[in-house]
mmCIF file of C-alpha atoms and ligand atoms in Angstrom:
data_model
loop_
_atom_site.group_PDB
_atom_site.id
_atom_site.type_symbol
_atom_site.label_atom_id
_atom_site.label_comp_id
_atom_site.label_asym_id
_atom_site.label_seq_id
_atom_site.Cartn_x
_atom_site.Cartn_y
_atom_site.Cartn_z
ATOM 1 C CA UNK A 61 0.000 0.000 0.000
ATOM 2 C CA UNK A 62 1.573 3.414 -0.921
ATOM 3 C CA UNK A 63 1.281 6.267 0.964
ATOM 4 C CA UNK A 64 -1.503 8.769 1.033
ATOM 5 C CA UNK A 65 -0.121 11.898 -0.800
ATOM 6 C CA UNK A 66 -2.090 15.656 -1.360
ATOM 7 C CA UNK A 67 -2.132 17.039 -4.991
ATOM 8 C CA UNK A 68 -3.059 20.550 -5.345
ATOM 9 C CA UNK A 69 -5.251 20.495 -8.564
ATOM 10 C CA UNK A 70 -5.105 24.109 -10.656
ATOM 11 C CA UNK A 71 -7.934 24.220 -13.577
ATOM 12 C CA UNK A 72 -6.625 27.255 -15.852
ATOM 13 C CA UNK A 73 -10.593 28.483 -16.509
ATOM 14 C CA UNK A 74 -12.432 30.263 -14.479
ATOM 15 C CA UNK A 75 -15.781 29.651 -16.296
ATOM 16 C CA UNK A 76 -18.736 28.320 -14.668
ATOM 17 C CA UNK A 77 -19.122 25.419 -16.885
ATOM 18 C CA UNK A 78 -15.592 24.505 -17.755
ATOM 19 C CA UNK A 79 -14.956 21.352 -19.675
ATOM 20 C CA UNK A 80 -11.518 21.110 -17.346
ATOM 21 C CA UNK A 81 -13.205 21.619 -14.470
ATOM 22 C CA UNK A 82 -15.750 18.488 -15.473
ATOM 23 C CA UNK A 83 -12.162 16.673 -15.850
ATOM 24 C CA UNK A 84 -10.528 17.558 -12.910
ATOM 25 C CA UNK A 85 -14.053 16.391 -10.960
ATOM 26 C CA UNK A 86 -13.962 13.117 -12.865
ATOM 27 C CA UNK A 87 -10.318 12.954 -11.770
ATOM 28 C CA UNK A 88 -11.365 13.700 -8.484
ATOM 29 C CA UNK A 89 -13.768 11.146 -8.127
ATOM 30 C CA UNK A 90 -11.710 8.094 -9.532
ATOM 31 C CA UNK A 91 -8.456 8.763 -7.566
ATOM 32 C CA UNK A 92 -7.495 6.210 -5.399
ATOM 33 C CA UNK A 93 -7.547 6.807 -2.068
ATOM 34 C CA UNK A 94 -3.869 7.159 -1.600
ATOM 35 C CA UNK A 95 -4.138 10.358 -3.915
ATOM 36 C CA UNK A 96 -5.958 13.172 -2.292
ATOM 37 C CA UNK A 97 -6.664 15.892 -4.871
ATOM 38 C CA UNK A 98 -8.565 18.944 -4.413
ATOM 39 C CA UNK A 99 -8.990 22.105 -6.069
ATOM 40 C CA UNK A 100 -7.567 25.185 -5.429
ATOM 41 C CA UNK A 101 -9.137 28.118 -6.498
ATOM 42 C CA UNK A 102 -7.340 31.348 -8.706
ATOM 43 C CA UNK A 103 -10.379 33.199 -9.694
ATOM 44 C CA UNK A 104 -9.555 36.026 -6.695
ATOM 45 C CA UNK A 105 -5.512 36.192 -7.506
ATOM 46 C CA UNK A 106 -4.232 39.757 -8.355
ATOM 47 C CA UNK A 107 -2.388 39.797 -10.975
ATOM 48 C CA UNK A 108 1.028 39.907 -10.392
ATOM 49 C CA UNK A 109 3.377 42.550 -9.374
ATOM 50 C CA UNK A 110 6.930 42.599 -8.600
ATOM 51 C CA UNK A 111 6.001 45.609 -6.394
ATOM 52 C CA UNK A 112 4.723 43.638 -4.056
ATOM 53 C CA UNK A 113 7.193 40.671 -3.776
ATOM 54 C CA UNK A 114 8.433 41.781 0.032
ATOM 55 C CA UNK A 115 4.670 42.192 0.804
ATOM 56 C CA UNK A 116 2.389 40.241 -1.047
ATOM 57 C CA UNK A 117 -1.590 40.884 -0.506
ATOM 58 C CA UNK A 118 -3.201 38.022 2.255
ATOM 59 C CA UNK A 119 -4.764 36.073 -1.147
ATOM 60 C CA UNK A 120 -1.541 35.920 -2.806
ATOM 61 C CA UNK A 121 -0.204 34.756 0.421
ATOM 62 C CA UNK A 122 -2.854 32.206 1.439
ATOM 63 C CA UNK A 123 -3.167 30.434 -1.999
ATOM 64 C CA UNK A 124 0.682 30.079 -1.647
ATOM 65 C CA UNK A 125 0.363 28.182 1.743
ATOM 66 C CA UNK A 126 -2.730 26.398 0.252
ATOM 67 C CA UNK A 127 -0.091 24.555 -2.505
ATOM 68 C CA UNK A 128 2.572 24.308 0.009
ATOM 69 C CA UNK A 129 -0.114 21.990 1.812
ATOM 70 C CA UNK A 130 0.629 19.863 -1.051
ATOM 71 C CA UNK A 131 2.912 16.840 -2.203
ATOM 72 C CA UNK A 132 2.069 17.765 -6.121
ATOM 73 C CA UNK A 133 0.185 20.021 -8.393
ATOM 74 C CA UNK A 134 -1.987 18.718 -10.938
ATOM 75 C CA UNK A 135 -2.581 20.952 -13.849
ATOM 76 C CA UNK A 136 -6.075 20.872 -15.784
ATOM 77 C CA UNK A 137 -5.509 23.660 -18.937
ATOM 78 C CA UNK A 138 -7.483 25.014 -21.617
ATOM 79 C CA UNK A 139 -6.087 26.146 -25.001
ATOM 80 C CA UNK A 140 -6.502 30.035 -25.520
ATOM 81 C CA UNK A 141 -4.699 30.622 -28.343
ATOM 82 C CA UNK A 142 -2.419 28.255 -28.947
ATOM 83 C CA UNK A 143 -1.163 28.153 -25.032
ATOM 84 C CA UNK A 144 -2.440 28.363 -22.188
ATOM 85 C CA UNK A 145 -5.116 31.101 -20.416
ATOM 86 C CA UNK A 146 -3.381 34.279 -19.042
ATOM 87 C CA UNK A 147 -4.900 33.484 -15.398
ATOM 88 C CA UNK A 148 -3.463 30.455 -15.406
ATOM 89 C CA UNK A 149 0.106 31.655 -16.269
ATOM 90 C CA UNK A 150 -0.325 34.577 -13.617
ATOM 91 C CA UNK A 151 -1.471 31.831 -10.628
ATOM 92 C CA UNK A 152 1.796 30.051 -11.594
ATOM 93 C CA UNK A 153 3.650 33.154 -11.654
ATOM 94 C CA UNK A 154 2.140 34.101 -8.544
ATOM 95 C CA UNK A 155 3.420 30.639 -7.000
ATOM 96 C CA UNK A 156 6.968 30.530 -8.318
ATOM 97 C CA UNK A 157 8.143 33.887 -6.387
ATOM 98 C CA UNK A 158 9.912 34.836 -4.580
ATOM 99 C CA UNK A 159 12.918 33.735 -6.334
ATOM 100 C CA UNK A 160 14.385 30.441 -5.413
ATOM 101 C CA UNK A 161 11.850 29.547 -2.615
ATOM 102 C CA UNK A 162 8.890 29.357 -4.672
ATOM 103 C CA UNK A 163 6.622 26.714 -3.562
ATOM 104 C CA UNK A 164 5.848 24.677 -6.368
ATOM 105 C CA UNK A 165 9.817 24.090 -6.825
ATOM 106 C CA UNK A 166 10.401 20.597 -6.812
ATOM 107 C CA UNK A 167 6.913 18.716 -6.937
ATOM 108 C CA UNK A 168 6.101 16.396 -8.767
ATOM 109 C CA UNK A 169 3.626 17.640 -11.412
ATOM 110 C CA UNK A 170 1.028 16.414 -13.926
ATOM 111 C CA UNK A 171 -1.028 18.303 -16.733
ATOM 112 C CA UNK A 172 -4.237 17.321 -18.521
ATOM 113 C CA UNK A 173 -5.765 19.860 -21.205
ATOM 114 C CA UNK A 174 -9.139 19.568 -22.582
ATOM 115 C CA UNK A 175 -10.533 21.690 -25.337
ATOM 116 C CA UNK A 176 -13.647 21.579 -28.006
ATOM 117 C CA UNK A 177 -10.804 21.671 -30.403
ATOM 118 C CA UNK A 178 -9.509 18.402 -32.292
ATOM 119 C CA UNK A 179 -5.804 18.928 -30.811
ATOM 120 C CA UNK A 180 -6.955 18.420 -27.192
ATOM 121 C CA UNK A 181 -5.142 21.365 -25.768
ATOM 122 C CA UNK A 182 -1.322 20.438 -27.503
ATOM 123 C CA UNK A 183 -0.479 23.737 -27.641
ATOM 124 C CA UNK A 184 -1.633 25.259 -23.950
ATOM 125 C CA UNK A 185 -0.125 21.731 -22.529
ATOM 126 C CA UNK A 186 3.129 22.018 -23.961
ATOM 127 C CA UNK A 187 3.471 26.167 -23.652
ATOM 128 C CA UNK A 188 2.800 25.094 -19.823
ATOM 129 C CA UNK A 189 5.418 22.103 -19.598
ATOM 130 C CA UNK A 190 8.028 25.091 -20.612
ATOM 131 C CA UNK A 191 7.162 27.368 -17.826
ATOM 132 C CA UNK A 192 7.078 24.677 -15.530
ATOM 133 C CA UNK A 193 11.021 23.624 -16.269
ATOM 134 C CA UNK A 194 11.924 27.101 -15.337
ATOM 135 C CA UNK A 195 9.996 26.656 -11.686
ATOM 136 C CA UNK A 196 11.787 23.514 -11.856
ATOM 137 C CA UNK A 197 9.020 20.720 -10.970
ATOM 138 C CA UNK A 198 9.379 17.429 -12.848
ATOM 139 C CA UNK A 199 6.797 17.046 -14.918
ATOM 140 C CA UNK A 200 5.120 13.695 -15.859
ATOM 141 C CA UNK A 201 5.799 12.588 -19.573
ATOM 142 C CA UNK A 202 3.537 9.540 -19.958
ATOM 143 C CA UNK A 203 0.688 9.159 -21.225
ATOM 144 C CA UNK A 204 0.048 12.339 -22.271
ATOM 145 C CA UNK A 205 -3.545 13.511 -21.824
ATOM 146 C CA UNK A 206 -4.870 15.728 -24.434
ATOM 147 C CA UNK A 207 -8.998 15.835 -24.707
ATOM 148 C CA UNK A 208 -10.011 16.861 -27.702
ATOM 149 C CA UNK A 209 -13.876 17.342 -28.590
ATOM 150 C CA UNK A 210 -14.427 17.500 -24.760
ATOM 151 C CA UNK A 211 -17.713 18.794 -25.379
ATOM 152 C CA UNK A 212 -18.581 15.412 -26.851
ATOM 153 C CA UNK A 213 -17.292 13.285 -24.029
ATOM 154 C CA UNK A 214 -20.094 14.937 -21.180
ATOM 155 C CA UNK A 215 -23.422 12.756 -20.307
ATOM 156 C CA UNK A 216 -26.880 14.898 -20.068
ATOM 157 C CA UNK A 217 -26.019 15.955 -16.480
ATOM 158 C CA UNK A 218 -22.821 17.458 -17.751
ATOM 159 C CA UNK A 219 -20.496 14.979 -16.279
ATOM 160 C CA UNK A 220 -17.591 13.309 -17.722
ATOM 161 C CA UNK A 221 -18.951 9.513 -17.926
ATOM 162 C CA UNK A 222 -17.758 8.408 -21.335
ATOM 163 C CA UNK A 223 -16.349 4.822 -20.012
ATOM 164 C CA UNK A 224 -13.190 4.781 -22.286
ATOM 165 C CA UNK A 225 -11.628 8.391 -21.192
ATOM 166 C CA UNK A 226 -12.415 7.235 -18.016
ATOM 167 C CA UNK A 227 -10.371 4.532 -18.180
ATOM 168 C CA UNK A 228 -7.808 6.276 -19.750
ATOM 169 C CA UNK A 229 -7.634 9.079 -16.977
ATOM 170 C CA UNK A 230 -7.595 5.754 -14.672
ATOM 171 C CA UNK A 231 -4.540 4.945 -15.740
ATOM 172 C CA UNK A 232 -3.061 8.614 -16.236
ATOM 173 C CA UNK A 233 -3.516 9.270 -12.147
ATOM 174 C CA UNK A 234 -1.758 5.379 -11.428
ATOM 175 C CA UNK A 235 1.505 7.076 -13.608
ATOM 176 C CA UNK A 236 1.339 9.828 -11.280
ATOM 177 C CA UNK A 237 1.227 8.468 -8.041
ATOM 178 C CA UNK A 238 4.051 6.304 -9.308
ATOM 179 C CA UNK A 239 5.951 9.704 -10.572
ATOM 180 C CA UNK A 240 5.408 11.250 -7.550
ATOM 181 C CA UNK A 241 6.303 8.388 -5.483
ATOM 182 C CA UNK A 242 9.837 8.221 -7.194
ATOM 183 C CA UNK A 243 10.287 12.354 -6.619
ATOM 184 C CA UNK A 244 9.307 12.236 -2.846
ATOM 185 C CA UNK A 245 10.583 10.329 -0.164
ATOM 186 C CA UNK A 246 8.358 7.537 1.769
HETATM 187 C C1 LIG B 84 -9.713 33.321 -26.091
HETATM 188 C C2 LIG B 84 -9.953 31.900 -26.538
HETATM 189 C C3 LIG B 84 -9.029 31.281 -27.350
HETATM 190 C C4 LIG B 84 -9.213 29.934 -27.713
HETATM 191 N N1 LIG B 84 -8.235 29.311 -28.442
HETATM 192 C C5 LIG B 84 -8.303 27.984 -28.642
HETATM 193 C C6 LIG B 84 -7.211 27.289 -29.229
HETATM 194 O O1 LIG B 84 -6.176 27.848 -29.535
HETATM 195 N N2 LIG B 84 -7.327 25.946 -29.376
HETATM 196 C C7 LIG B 84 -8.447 25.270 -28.998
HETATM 197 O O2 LIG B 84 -8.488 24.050 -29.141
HETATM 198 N N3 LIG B 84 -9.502 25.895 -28.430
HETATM 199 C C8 LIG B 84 -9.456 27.235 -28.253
HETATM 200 N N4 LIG B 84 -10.492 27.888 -27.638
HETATM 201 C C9 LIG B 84 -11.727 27.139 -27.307
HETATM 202 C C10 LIG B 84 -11.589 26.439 -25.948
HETATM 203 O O3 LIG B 84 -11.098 25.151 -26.171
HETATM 204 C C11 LIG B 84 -12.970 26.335 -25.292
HETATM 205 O O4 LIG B 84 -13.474 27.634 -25.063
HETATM 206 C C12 LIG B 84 -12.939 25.526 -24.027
HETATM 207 O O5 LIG B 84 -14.271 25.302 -23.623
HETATM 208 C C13 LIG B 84 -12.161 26.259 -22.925
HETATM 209 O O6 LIG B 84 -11.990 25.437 -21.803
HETATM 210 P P1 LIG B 84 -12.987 25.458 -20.539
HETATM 211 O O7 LIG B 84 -14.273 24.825 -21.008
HETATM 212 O O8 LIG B 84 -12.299 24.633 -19.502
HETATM 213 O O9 LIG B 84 -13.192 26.888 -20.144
HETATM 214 C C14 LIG B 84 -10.367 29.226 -27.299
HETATM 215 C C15 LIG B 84 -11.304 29.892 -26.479
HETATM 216 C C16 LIG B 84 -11.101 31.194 -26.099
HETATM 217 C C17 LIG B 84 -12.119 31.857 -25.187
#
């Protein structure tokens, strides 16, 4: 039996009826119980300022201690653009300062994007995977979760049920628990 370990999970959308949020609640609800994810909110970040790196305002500082709660950070993104939403980039920004005792440095971290689009999110996924070398967490390779046509995959209450991604996002959290079991100590 492996041991229990917290995931922060991040969903880069704030909309109300966010296809990555509907992941990141199926993901929720199939993790075994030796993975404990939950969501942590960004809607109410600031966006960031340097200016206020010695002094950061109480939400900046709480959502920091909320991820250092944390063994790992799992990533749900969107594709804006070809890469990933500005709030997004801004909560990780947020997290990564101040400089060289950022908290997400050195977890373990997984991403899943989900779009209406064909490409499932490439672009955003891999545009994140960049940023997330700098901040220096390892970052799970295998298998790579991309959900394109997400908007197809939902039942008629809006959930994710579609047996086969399912199964597929099954196997996507056992990789993790493995990766982050190799990255932390027991
Ligand atoms: C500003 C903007 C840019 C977008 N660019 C892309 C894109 O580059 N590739 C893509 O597959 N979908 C793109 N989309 C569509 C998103 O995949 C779609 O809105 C999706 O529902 C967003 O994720 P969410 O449901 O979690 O909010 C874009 C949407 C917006 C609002």
């Amino acid at each position: 039996m492996s041991q229990t370990r917290n995931v922060a999970v991040i969903v880069g959308s704030l909309r109300k009826d966010s296809y990555n949020r509907k992941v990141a609640e199926a993901l929720i609800a199939i993790a075994p119980p030796t993975l404990k994810l939950r969501i942590i909110e960004i809607a109410d970040l600031p966006h960031f300022s340097q200016d206020w790196e010695a002094n950061p305002p109480q939400t900046v500082v709480d959502f920091r201690n909320k991820i250092g709660e944390n063994d790992a950070v799992l990533f749900l993104t969107p594709e804006y653009n070809r890469s990933i939403p500005g709030v997004l980039k801004n909560a990780v920004d947020i997290a990564s300062r101040p400089y060289g005792q950022g908290i997400l440095m050195g977890k373990p971290a997984a991403i899943a994007s989900a779009s209406i689009g064909a490409t499932g999110g490439f672009g955003a996924s891999h545009h994140l995977r960049q940023v997330l070398v700098n901040v220096n967490m390892p970052t799970l390779a295998q298998p790579e979760v991309y959900l394109g046509t997400i908007d197809k995959l939902l039942d008629d209450k809006g959930q994710l049920s579609d047996e086969r991604t399912l199964k597929f996002l099954g196997k996507f959290l056992a990789a993790f628990e493995k990766w982050i079991n190799i990255h932390l100590p027991a």
